[in-house]
CSV table of C-alpha atoms in Angstrom, one decimal:
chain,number,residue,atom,x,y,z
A,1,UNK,CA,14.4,-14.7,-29.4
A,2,UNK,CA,11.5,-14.0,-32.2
A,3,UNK,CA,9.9,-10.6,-31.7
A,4,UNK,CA,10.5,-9.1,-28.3
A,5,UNK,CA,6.6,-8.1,-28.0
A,6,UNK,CA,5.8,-11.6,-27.9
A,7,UNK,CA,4.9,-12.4,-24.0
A,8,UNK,CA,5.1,-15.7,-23.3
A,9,UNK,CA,9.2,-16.2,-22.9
A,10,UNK,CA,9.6,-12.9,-21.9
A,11,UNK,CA,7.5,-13.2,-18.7
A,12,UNK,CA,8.4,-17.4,-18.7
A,13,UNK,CA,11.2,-18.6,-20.6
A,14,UNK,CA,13.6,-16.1,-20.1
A,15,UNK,CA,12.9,-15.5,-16.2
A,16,UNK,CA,13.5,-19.4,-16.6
A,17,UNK,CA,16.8,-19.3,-18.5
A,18,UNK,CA,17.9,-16.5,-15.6
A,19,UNK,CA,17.0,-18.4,-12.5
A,20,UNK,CA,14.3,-16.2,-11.4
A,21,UNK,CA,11.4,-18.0,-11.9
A,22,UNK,CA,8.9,-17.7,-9.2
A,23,UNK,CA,7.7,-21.5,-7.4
A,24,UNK,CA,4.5,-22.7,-7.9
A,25,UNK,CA,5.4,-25.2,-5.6
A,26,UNK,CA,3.0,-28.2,-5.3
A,27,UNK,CA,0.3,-26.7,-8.1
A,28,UNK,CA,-0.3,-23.8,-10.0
A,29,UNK,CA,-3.1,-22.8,-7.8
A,30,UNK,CA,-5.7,-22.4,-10.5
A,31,UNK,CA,-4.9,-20.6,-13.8
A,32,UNK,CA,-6.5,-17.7,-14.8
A,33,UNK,CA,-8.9,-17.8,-18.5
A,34,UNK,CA,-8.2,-13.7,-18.9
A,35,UNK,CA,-4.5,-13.9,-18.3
A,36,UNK,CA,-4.4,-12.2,-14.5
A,37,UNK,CA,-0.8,-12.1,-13.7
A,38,UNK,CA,0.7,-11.8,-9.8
A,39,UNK,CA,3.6,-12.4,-8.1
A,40,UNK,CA,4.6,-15.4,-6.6
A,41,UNK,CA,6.4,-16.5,-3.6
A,42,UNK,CA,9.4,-18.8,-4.3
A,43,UNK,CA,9.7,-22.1,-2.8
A,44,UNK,CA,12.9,-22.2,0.0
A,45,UNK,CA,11.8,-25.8,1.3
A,46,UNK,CA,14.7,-28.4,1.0
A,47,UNK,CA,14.6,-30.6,-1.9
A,48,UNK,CA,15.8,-33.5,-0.3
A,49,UNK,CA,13.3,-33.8,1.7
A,50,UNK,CA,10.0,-35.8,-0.1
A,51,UNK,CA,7.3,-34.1,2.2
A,52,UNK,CA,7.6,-30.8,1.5
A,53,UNK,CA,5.0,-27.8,1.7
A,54,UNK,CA,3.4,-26.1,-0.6
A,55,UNK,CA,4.0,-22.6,-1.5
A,56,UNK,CA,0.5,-20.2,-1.8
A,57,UNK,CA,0.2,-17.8,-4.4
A,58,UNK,CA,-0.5,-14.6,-4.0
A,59,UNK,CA,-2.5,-14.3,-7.2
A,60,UNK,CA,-3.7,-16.6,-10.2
A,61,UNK,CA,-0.8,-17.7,-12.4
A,62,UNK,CA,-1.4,-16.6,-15.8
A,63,UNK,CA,-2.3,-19.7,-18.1
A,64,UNK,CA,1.0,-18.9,-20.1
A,65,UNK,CA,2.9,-20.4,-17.2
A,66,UNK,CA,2.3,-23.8,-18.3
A,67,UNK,CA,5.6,-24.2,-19.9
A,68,UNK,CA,6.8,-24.4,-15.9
A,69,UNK,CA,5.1,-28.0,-15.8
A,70,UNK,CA,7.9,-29.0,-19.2
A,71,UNK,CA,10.8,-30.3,-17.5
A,72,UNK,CA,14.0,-29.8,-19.2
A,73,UNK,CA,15.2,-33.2,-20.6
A,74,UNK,CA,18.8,-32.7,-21.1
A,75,UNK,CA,18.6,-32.2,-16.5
A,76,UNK,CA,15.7,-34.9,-16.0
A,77,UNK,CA,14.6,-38.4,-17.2
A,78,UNK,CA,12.4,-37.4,-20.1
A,79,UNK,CA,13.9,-38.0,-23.4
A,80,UNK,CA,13.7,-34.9,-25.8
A,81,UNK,CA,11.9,-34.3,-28.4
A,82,UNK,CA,8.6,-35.1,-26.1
A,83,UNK,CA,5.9,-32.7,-28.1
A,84,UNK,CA,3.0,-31.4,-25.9
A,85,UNK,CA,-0.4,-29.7,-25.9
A,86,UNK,CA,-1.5,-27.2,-23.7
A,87,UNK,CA,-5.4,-26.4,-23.4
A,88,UNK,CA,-7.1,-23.4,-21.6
A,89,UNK,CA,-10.3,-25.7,-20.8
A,90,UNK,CA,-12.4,-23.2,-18.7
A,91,UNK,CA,-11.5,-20.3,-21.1
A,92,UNK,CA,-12.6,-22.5,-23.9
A,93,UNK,CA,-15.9,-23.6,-22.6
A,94,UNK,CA,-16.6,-19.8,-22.1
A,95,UNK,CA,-16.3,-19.2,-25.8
A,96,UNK,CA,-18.5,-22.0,-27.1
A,97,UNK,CA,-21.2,-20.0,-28.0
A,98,UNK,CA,-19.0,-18.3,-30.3
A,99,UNK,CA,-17.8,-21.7,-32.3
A,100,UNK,CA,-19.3,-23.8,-34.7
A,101,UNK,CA,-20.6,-26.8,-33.1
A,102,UNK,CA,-18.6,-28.8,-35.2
A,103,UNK,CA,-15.4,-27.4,-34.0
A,104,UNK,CA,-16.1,-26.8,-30.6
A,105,UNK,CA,-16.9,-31.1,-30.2
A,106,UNK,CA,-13.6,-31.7,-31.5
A,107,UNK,CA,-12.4,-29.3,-29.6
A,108,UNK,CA,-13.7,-30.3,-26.5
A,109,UNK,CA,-13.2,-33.9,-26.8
A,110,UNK,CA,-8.8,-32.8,-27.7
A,111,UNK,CA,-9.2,-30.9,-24.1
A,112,UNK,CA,-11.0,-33.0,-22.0
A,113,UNK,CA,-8.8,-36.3,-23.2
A,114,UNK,CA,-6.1,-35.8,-20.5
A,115,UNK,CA,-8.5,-35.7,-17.7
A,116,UNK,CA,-9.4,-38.8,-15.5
A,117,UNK,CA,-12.6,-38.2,-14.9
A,118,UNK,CA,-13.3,-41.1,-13.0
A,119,UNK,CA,-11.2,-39.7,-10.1
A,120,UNK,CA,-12.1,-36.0,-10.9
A,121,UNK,CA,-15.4,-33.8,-11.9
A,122,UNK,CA,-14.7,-32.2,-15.1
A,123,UNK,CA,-15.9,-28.9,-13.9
A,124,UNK,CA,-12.8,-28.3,-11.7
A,125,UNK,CA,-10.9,-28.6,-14.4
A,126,UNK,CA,-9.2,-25.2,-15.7
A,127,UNK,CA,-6.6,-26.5,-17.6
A,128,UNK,CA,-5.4,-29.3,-19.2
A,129,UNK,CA,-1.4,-30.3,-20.2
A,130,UNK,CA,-0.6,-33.6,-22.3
A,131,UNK,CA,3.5,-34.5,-22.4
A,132,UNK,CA,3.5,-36.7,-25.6
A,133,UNK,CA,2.5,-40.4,-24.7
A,134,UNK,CA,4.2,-39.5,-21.1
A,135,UNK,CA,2.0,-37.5,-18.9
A,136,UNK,CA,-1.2,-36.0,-18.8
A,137,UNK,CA,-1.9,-33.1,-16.6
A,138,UNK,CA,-4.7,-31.5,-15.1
A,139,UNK,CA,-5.4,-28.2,-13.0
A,140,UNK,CA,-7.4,-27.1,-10.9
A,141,UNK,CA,-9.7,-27.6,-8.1
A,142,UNK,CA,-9.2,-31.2,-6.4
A,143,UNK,CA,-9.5,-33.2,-3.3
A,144,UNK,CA,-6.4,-35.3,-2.7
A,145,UNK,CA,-8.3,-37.3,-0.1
A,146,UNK,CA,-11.4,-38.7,-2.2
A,147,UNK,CA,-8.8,-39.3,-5.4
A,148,UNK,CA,-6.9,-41.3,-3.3
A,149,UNK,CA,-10.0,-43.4,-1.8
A,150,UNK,CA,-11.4,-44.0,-5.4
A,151,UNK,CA,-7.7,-45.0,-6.4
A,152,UNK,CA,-8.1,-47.2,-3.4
A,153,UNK,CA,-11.5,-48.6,-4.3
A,154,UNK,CA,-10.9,-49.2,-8.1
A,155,UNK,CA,-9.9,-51.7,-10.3
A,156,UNK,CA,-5.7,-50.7,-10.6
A,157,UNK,CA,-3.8,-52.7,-10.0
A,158,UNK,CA,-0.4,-52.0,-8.7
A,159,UNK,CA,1.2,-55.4,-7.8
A,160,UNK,CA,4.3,-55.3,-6.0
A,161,UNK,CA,6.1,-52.7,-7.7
A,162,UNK,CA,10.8,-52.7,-8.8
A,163,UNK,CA,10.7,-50.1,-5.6
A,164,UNK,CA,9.1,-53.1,-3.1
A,165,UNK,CA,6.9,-50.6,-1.7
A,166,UNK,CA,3.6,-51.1,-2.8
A,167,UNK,CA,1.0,-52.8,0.0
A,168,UNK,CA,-1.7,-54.5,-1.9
A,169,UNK,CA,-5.6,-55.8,-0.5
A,170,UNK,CA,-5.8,-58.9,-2.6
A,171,UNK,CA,-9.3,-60.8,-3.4
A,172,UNK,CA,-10.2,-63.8,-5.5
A,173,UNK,CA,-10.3,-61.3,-8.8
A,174,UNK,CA,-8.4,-58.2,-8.5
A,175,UNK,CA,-5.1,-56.5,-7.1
A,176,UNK,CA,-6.1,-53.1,-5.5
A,177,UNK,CA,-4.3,-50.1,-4.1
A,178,UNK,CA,-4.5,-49.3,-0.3
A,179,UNK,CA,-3.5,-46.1,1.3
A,180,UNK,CA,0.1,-47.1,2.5
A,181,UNK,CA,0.7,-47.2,-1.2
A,182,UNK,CA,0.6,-43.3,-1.1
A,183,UNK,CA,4.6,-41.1,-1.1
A,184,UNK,CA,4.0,-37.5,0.2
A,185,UNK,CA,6.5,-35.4,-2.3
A,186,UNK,CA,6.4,-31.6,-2.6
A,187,UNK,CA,2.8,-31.4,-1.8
A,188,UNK,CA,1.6,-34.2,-3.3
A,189,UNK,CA,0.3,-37.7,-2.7
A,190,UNK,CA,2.1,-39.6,-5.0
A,191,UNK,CA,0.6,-43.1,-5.7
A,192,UNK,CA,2.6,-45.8,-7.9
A,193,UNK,CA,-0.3,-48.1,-8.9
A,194,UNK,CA,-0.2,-49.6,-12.2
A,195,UNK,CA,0.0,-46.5,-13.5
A,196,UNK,CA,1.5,-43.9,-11.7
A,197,UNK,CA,-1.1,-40.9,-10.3
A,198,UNK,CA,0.6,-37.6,-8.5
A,199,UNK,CA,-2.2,-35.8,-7.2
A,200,UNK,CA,-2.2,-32.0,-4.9
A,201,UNK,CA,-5.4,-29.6,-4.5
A,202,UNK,CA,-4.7,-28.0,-7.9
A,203,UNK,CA,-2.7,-30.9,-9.9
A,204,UNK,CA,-3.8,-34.2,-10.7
A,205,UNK,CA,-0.7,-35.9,-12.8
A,206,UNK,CA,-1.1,-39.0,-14.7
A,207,UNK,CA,1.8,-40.9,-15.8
A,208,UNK,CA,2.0,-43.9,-18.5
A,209,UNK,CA,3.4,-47.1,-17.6
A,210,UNK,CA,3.9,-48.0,-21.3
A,211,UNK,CA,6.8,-45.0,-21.7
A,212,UNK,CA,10.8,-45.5,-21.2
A,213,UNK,CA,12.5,-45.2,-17.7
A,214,UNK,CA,10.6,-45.2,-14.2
A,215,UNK,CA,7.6,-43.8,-14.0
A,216,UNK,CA,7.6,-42.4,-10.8
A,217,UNK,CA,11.0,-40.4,-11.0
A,218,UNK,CA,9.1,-39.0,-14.2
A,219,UNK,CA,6.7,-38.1,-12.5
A,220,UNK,CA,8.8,-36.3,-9.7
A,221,UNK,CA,10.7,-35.0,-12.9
A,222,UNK,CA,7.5,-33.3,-13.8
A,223,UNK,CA,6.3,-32.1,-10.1
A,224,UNK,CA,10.2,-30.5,-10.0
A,225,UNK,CA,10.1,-28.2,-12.8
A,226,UNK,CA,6.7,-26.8,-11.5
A,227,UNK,CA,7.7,-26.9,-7.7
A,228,UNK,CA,11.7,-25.5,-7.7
A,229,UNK,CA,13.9,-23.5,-9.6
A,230,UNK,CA,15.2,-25.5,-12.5
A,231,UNK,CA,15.4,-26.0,-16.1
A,232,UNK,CA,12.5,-26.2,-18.1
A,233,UNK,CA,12.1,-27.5,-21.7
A,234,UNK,CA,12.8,-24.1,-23.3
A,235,UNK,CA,16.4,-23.9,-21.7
A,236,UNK,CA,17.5,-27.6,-23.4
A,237,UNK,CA,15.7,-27.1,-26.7
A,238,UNK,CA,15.9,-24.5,-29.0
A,239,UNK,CA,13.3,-25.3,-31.3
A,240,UNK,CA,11.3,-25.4,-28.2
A,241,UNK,CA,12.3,-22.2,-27.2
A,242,UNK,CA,12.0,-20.5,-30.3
A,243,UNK,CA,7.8,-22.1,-30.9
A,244,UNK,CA,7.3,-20.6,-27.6
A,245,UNK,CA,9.0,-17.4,-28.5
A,246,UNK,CA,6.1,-16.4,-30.9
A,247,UNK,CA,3.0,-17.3,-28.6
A,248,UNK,CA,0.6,-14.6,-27.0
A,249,UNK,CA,-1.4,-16.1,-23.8
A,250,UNK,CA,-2.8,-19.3,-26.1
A,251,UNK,CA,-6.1,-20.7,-25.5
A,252,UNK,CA,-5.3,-24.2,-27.5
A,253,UNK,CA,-1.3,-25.0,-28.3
A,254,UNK,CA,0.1,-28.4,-30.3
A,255,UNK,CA,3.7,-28.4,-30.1
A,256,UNK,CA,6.0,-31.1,-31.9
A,257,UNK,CA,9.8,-30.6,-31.2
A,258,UNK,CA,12.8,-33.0,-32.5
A,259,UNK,CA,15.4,-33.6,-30.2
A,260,UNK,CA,18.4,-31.2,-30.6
A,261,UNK,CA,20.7,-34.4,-30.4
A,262,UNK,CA,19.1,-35.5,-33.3
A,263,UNK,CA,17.5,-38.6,-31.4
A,264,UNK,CA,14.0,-38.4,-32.1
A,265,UNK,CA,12.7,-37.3,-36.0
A,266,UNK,CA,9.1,-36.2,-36.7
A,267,UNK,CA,8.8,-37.2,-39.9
A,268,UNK,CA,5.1,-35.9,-40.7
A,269,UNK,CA,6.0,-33.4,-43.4
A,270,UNK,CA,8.6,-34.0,-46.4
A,271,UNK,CA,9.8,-30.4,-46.0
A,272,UNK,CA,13.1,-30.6,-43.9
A,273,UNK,CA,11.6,-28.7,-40.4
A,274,UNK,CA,12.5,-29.6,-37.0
A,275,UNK,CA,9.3,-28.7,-35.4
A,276,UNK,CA,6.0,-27.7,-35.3
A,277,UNK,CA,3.9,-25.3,-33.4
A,278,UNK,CA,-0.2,-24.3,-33.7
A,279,UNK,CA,-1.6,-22.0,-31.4
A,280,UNK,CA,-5.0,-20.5,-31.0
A,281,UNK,CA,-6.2,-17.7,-28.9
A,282,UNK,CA,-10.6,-17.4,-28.9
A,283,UNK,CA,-12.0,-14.1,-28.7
A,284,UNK,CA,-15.7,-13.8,-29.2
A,285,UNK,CA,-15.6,-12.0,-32.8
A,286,UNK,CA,-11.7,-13.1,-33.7
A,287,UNK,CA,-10.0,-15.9,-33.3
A,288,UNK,CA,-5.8,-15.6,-33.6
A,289,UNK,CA,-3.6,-18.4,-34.6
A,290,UNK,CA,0.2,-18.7,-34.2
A,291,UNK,CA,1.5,-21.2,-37.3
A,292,UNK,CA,5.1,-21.6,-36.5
A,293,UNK,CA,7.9,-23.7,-38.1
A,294,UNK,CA,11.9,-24.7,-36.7
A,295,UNK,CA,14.6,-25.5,-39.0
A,296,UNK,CA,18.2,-27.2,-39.2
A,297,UNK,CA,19.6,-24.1,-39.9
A,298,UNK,CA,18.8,-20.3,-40.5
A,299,UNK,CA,19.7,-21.0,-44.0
A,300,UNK,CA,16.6,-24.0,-44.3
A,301,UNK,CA,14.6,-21.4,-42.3
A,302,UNK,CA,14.6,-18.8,-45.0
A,303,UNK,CA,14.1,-20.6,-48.2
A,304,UNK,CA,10.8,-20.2,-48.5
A,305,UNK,CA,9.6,-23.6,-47.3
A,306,UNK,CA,6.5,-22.2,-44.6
A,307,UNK,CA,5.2,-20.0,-47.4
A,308,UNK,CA,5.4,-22.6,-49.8
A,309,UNK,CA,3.6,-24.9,-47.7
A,310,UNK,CA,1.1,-22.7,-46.5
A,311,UNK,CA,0.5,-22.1,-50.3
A,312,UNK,CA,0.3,-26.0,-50.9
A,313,UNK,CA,-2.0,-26.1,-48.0
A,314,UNK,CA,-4.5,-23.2,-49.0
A,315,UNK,CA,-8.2,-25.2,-47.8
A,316,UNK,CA,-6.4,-25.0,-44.4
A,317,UNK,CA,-5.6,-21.6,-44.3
A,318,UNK,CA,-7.6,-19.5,-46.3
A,319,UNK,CA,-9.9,-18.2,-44.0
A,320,UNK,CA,-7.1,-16.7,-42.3
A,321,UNK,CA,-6.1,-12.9,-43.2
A,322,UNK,CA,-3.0,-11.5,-42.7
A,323,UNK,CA,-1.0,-14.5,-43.0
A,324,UNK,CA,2.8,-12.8,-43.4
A,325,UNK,CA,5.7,-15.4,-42.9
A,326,UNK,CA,8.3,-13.8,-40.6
A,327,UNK,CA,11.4,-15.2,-39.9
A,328,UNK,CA,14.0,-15.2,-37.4
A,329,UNK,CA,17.2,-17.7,-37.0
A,330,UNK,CA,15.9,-21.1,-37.2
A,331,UNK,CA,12.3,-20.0,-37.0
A,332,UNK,CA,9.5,-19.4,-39.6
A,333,UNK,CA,6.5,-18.4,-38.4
A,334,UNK,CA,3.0,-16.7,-39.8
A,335,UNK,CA,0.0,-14.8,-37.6
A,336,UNK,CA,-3.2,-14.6,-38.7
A,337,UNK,CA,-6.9,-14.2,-38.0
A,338,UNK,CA,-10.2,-15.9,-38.6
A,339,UNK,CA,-14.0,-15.1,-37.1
A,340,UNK,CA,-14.7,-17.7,-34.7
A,341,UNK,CA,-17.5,-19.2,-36.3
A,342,UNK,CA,-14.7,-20.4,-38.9
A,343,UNK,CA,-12.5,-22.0,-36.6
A,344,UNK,CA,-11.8,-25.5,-38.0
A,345,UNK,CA,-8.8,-26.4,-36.2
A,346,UNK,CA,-6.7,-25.9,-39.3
A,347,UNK,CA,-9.0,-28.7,-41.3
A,348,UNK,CA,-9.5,-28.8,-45.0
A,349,UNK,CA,-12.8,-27.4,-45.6
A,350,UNK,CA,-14.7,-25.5,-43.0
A,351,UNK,CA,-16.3,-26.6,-39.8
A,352,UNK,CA,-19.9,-27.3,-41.6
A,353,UNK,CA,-17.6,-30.1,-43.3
A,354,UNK,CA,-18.5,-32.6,-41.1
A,355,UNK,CA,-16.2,-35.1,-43.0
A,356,UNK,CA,-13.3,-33.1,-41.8
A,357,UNK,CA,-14.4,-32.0,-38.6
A,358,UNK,CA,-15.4,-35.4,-37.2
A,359,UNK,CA,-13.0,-35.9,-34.2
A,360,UNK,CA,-10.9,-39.8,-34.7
């Protein structure tokens, strides 16, 4: 594991790898913007069982225990490889006084994408998770009951579904869901419409019907990791385990793993690296970023190839001091810093470029 002062694995991963992960069963129960850490209660409810309750917190989770809501895909139905984002959205709004306006838009728009809004008010919204094209994911502050009538009242349309469970109101122009559509499971009403929604008082869960496998047992897939003791995505991937390895508390992280079977390629960078992780962490003066590279091999790892191609790629980077590639086994990573008024998300130029700042 990169650099044992690094927090996130130590207090995550690694309590992860040795089964002593604390439940947040049903939700995370708000995460905290500052990083407030207390214990939590494990879950002892009966996993066979689909109505289970939820477990209360004692205190907020700190935001680093998102990597509890990336199920392990070698032990679930997600195929590896599945990259992710994770964003701190009410610790970023906090700090957008401190960002160019430029950035911040961008910013916000990349945060506030996974969020159904139609179903939720973006202000009880603290955080926001996006599993590749599988699942988006947002915590917070929600009522189950008035998602579930304005599922009910929508346009979806859920049809009769493989399962033969969905009940369906039909009318001369649309298909729409009903409440005996809803499954109670681990503390959450779990409603298989055209697309799947999974939604608790602090988790709304949003699954894509266009991605591989059944969309509901991926969307249990992803309720499990959060709600019992199991594998997570760091124990089946090591690149994903070593990206994680070098992150403090993030505010904003991208995150682009291959699959360690070889399954699944990148392919956006002709050096020969096997993933890809950004991370940023706002202060009001300073802003941090993480820049962090996996390899085939430790060999690959220390040739030179992140120096190189954060050399190649100096309009990105140069406003960032104290860039110092470090390396460790099959990972290559650089931490630097940046005033926040700078903070271009890593675009050519600066964030008064409004040709590279302009959000696509």
């Amino acid at each position: 594991m990169p650099r044992s002062r690094r927090t996130l694995l130590k207090s995550a991963g690694l309590a992860v790898s040795s089964g002593t992960l604390a439940s947040i069963a049903g939700c995370l129960g708000g995460l905290s913007s500052d990083g407030g850490s207390g214990p939590a209660e494990r879950s002892t409810a009966d996993p066979s069982t689909t109505d289970q309750p939820t477990t209360e917190l004692s205190a907020k989770t700190p935001s680093s225990d998102f990597v509890q809501w990336l199920p392990d895909p070698t032990k679930t139905p997600l195929r590896d490889g599945y990259g992710f984002l994770y964003f701190d959205v009410a610790g970023i709004s906090e700090r957008r006084e401190s960002m160019h306006e430029n950035a911040y838009s961008r910013l916000e728009k990349e945060m506030l994408r996974p969020i159904p809004s139609d179903y939720v008010d973006v202000a009880d919204v603290d955080t926001s998770i996006t599993l590749d094209f599988v699942a988006e994911l947002s915590l917070g502050s929600f009522d189950p009951e008035t998602v579930g009538e304005k599922l009910a009242s929508d346009g979806e349309s859920p049809a009769t579904t493989s399962r033969g469970t969905a009940t369906t109101t039909r009318n001369s122009t649309t298909t729409r869901t009903t409440r005996s559509d809803r499954e109670r499971y681990r503390g959450f009403d779990l409603y298989d419409t055209n697309r799947v929604y999974a939604v608790s008082e602090d988790a709304l869960l949003l699954m894509s019907p266009m991605i591989e496998g059944d969309s509901v047992d991926n969307a249990k897939a992803i309720i499990d990791a959060a709600t019992t003791e199991t594998s997570h995505y760091a124990d089946g991937n090591e690149y994903v385990s070593s990206m994680l390895g070098v992150v403090d508390n993030p505010d904003a992280l991208w995150c682009y793993p291959e699959a360690m079977d070889g399954s699944t390629s990148r392919g956006f960078r002709k050096d020969a690296i096997t993933g890809e992780l950004k991370s940023w962490r706002f202060g009001s003066e300073t802003t941090h970023l993480t820049f962090a590279d996996t390899y085939p091999d430790e060999e690959t790892a220390k040739s030179g190839e992140l120096s190189n191609y954060i050399e190649s790629q100096s309009r990105r980077f140069s406003s960032y001091d104290g860039l110092n590639v470090e390396i460790d086994g099959l990972m290559a990573w650089a931490d630097g810093t940046t005033p926040t008024n700078e903070f271009d998300h890593l675009s050519a130029g600066g964030p008064s470029d409004g040709v590279h700042t302009t959000y696509n």
